[in-house]
mmCIF file with all atom_site columns, C-alpha atoms in Angstrom:
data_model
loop_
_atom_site.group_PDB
_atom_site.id
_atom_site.type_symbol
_atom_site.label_atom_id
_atom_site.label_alt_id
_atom_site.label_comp_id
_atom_site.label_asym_id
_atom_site.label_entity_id
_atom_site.label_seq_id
_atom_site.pdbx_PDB_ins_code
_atom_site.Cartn_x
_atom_site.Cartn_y
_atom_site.Cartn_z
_atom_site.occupancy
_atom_site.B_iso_or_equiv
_atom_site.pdbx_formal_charge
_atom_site.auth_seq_id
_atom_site.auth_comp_id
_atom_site.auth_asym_id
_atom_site.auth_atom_id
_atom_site.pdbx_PDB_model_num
ATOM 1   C CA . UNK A 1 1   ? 122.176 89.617  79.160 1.00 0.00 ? 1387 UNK A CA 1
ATOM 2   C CA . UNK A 1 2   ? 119.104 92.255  80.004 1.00 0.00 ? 1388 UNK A CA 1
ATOM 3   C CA . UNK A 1 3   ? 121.023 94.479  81.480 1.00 0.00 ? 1389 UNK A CA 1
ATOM 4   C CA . UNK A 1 4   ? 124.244 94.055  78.824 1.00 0.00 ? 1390 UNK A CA 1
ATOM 5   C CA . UNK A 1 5   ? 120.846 94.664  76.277 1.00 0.00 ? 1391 UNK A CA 1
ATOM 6   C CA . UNK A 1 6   ? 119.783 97.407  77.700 1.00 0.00 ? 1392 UNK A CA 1
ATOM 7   C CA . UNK A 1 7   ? 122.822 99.282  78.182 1.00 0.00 ? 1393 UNK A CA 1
ATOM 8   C CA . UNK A 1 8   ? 124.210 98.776  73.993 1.00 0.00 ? 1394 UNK A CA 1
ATOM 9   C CA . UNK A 1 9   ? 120.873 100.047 73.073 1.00 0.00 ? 1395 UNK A CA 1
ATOM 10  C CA . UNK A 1 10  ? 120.757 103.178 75.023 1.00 0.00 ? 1396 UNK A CA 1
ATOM 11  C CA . UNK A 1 11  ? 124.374 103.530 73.836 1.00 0.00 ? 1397 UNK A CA 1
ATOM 12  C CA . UNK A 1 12  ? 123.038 103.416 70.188 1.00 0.00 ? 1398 UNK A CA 1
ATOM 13  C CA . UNK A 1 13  ? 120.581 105.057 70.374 1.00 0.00 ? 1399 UNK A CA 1
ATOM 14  C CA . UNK A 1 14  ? 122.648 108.214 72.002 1.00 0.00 ? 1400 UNK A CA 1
ATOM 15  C CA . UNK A 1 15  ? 125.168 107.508 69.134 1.00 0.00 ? 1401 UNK A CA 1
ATOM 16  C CA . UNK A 1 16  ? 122.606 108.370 66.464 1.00 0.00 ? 1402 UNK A CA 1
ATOM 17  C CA . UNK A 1 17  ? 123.602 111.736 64.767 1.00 0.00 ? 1403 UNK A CA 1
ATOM 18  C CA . UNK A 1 18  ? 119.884 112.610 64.214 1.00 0.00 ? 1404 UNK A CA 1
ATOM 19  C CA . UNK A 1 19  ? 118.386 111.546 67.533 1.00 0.00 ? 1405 UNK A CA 1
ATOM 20  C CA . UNK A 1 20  ? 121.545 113.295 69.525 1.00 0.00 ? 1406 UNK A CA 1
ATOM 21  C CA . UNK A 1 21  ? 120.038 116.370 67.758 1.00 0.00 ? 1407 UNK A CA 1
ATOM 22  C CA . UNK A 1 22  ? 116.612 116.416 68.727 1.00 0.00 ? 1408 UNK A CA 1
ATOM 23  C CA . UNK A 1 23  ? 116.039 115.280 72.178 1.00 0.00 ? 1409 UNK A CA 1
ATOM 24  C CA . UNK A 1 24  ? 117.114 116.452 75.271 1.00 0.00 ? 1410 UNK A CA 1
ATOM 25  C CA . UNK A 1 25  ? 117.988 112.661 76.822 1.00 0.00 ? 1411 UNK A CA 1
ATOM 26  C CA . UNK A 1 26  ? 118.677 109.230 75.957 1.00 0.00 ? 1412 UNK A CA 1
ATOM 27  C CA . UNK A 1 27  ? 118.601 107.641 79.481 1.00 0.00 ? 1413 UNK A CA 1
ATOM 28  C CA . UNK A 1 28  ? 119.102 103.588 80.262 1.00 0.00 ? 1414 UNK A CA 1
ATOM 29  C CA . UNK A 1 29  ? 116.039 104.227 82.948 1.00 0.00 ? 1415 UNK A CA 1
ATOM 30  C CA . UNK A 1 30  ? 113.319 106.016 83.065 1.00 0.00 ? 1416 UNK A CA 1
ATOM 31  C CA . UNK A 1 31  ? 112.270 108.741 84.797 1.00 0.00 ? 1417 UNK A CA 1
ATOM 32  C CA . UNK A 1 32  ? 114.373 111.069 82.521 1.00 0.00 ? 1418 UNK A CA 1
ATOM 33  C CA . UNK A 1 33  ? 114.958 114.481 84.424 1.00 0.00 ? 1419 UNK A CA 1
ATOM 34  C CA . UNK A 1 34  ? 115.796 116.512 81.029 1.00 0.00 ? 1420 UNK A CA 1
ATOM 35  C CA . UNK A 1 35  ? 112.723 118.552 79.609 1.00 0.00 ? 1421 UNK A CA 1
ATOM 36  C CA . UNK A 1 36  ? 110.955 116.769 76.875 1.00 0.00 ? 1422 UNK A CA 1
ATOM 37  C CA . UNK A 1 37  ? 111.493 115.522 74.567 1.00 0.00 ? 1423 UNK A CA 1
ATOM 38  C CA . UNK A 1 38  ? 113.567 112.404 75.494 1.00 0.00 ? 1424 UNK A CA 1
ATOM 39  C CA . UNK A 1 39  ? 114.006 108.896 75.980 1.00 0.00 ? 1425 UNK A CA 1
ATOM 40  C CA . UNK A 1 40  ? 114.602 106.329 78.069 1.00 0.00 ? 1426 UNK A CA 1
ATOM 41  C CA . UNK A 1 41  ? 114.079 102.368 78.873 1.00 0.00 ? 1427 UNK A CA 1
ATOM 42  C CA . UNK A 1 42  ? 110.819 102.441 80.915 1.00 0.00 ? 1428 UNK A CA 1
ATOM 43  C CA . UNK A 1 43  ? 110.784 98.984  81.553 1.00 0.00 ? 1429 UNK A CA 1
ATOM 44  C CA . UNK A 1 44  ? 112.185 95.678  80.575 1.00 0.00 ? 1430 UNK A CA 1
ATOM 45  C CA . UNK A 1 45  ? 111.692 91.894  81.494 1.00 0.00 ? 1431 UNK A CA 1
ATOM 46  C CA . UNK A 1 46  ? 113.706 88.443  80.059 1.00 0.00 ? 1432 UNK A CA 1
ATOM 47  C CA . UNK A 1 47  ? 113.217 84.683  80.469 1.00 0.00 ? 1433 UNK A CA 1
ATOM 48  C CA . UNK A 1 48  ? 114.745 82.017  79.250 1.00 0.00 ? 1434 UNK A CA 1
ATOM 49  C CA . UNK A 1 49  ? 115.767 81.365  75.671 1.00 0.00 ? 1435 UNK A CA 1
ATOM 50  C CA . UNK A 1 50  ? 118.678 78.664  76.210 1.00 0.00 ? 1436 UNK A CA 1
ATOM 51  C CA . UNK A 1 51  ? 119.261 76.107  73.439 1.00 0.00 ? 1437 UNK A CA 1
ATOM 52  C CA . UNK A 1 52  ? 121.246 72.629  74.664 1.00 0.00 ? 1438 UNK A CA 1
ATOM 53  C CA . UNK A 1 53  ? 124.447 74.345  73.611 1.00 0.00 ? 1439 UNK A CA 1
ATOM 54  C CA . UNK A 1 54  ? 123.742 78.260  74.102 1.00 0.00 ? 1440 UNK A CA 1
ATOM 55  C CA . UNK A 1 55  ? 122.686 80.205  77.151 1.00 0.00 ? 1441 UNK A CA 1
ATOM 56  C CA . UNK A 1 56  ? 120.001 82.544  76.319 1.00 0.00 ? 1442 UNK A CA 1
ATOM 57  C CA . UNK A 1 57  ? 117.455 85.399  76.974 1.00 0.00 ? 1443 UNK A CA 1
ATOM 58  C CA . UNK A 1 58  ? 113.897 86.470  75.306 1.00 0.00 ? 1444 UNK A CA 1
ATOM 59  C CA . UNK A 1 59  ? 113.938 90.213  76.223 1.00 0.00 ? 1445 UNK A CA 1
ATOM 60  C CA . UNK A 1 60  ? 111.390 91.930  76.077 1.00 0.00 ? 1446 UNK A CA 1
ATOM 61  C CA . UNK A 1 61  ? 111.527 95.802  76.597 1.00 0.00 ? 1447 UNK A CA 1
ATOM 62  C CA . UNK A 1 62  ? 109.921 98.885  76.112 1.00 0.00 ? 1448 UNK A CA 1
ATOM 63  C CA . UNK A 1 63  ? 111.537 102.475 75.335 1.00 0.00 ? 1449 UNK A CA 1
ATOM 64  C CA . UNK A 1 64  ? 108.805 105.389 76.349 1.00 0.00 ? 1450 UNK A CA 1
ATOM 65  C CA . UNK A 1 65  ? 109.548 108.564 74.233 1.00 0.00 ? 1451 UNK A CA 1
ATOM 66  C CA . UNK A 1 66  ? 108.570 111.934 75.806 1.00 0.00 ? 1452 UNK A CA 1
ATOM 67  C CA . UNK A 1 67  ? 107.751 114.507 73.189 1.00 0.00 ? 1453 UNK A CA 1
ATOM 68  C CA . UNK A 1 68  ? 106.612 118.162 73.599 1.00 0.00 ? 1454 UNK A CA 1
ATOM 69  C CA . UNK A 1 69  ? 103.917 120.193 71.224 1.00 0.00 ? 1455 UNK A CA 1
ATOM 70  C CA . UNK A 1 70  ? 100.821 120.360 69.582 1.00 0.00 ? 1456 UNK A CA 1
ATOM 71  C CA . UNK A 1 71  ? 102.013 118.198 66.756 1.00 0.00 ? 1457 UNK A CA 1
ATOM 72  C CA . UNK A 1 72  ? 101.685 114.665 66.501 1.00 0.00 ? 1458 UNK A CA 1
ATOM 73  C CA . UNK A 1 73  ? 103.354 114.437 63.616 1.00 0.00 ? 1459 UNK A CA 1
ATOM 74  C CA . UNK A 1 74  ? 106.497 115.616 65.397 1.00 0.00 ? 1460 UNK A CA 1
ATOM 75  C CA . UNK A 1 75  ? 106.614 113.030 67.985 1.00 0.00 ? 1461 UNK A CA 1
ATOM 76  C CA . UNK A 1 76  ? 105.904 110.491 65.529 1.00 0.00 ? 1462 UNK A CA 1
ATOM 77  C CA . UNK A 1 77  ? 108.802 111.370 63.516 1.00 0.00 ? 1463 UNK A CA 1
ATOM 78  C CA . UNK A 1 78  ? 111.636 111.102 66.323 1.00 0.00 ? 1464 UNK A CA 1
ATOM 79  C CA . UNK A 1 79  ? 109.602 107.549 67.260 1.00 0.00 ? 1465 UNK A CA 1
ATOM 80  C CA . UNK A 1 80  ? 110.064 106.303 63.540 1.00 0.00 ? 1466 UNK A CA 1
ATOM 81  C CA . UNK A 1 81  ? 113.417 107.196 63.968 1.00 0.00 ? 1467 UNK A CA 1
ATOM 82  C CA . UNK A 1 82  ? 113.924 105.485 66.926 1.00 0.00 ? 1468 UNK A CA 1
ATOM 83  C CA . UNK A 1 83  ? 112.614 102.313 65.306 1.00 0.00 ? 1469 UNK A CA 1
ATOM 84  C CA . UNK A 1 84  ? 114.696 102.737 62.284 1.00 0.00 ? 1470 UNK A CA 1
ATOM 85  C CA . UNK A 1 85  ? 117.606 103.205 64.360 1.00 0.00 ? 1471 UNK A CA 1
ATOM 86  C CA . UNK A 1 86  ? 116.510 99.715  66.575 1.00 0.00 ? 1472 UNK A CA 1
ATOM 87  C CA . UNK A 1 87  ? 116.500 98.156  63.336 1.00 0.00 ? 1473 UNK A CA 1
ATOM 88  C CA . UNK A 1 88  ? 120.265 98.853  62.711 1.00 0.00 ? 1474 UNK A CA 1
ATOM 89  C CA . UNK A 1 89  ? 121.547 97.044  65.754 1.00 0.00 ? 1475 UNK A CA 1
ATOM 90  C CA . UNK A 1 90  ? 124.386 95.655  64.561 1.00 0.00 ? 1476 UNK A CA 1
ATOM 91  C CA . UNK A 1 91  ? 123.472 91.437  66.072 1.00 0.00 ? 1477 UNK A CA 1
ATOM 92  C CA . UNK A 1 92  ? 126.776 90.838  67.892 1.00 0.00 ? 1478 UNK A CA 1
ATOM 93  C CA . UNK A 1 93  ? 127.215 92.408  70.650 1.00 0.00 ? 1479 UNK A CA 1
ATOM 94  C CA . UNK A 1 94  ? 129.870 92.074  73.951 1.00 0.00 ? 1480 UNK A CA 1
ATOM 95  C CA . UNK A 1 95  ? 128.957 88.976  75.324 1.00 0.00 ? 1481 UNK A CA 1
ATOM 96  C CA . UNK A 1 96  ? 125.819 88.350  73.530 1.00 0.00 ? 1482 UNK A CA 1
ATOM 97  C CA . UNK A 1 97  ? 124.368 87.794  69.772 1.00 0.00 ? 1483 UNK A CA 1
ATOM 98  C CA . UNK A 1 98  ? 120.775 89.643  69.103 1.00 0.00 ? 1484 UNK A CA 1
ATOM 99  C CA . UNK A 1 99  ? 119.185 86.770  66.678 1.00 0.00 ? 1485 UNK A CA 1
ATOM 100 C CA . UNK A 1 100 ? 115.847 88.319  66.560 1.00 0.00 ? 1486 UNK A CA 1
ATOM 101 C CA . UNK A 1 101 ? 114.541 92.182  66.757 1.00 0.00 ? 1487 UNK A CA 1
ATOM 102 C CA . UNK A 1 102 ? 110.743 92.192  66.736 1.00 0.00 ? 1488 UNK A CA 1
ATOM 103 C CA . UNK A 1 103 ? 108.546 95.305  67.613 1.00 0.00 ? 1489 UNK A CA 1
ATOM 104 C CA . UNK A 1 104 ? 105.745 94.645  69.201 1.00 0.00 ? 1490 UNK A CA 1
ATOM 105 C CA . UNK A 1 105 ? 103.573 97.633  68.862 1.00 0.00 ? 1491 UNK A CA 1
ATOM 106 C CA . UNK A 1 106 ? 103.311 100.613 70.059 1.00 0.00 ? 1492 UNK A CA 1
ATOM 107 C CA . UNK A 1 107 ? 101.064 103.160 72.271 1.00 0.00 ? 1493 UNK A CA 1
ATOM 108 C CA . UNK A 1 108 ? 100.094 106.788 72.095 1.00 0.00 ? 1494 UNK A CA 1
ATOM 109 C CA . UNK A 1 109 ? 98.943  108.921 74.724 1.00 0.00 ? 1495 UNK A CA 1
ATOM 110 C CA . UNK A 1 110 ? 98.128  112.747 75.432 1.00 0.00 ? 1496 UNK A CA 1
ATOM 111 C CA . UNK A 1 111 ? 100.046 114.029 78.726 1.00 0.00 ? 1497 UNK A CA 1
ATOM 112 C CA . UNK A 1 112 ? 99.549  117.031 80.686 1.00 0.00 ? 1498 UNK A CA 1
ATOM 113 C CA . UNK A 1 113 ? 101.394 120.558 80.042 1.00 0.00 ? 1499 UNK A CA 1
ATOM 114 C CA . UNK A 1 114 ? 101.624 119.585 75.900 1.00 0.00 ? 1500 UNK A CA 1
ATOM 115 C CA . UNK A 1 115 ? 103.509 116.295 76.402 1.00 0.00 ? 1501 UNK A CA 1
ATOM 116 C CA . UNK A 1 116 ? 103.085 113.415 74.399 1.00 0.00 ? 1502 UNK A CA 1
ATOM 117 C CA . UNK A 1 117 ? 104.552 110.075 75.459 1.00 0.00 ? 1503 UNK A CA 1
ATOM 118 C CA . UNK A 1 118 ? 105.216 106.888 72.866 1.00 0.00 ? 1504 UNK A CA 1
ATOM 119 C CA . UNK A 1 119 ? 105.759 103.690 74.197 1.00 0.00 ? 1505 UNK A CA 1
ATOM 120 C CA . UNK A 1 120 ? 107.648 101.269 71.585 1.00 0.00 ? 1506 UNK A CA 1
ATOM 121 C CA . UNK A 1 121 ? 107.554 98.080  72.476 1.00 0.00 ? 1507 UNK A CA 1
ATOM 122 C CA . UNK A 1 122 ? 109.996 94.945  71.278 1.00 0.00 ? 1508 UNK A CA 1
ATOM 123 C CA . UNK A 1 123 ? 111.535 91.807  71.546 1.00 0.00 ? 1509 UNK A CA 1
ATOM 124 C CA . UNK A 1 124 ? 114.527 90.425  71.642 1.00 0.00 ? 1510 UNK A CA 1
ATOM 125 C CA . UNK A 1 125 ? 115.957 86.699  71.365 1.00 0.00 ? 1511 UNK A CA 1
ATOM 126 C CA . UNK A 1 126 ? 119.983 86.465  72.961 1.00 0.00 ? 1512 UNK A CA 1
ATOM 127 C CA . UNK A 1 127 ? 122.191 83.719  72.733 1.00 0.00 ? 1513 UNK A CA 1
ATOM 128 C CA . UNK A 1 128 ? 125.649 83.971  74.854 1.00 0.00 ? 1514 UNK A CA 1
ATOM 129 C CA . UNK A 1 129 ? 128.793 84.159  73.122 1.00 0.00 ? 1515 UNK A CA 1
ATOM 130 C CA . UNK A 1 130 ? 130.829 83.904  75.972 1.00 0.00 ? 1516 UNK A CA 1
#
């Protein structure tokens, strides 16, 4: 189911209209080799979330969000929509039902050559539907 996660959330992600628009790359895995800014899964780990009736997975992954410029303001725009577009997962998915999207939190850092890098973290509870 992590890897049946990780791939319908790139997907939507790359399907947003407004994202598709301003960055480069929306990669499953990390490193991206587009210029910045763009995103990809840099990391993800699962245990188990089974019920006696229902296979299933705690998730927990984080996207990293490589932005370009001066600007904080600019980065943090594309990673609010990047959250606002996690929040829209639609819960059933092939093979699997999200019951629970939780961020986590988040961290900021300064990178070399004008780069800034986010790093959104969240969690998410599967059950199996087939």
């Amino acid at each position: 189911m992590e890897t049946a996660l990780r791939t319908a959330l790139a997907s939507w992600l790359r399907a947003d209209p407004i994202l598709s628009d301003l960055v480069n790359a929306i990669a499953e895995e990390g490193p991206v080799a587009a210029s910045p800014p763009h995103i990809a899964i840099a990391a993800s780990a699962s245990s188990d979330w089974s019920s006696k009736t229902s296979r299933g997975r705690e998730v927990r992954l984080a996207l990293e969000l490589v932005g370009r410029g001066d600007d904080p303001a600019e980065t943090g725009a594309l990673a609010a929509q990047v959250e606002r577009r996690i929040a829209t997962l639609a819960p059933q998915q092939s093979g699997f039902r999200i019951v629970l999207t939780q961020f986590l939190r988040s961290r900021v850092e300064r990178r070399r050559r004008g780069a800034r890098a986010v790093l959104l973290e969240y969690r998410f509870s599967l059950l199996e539907t087939e």
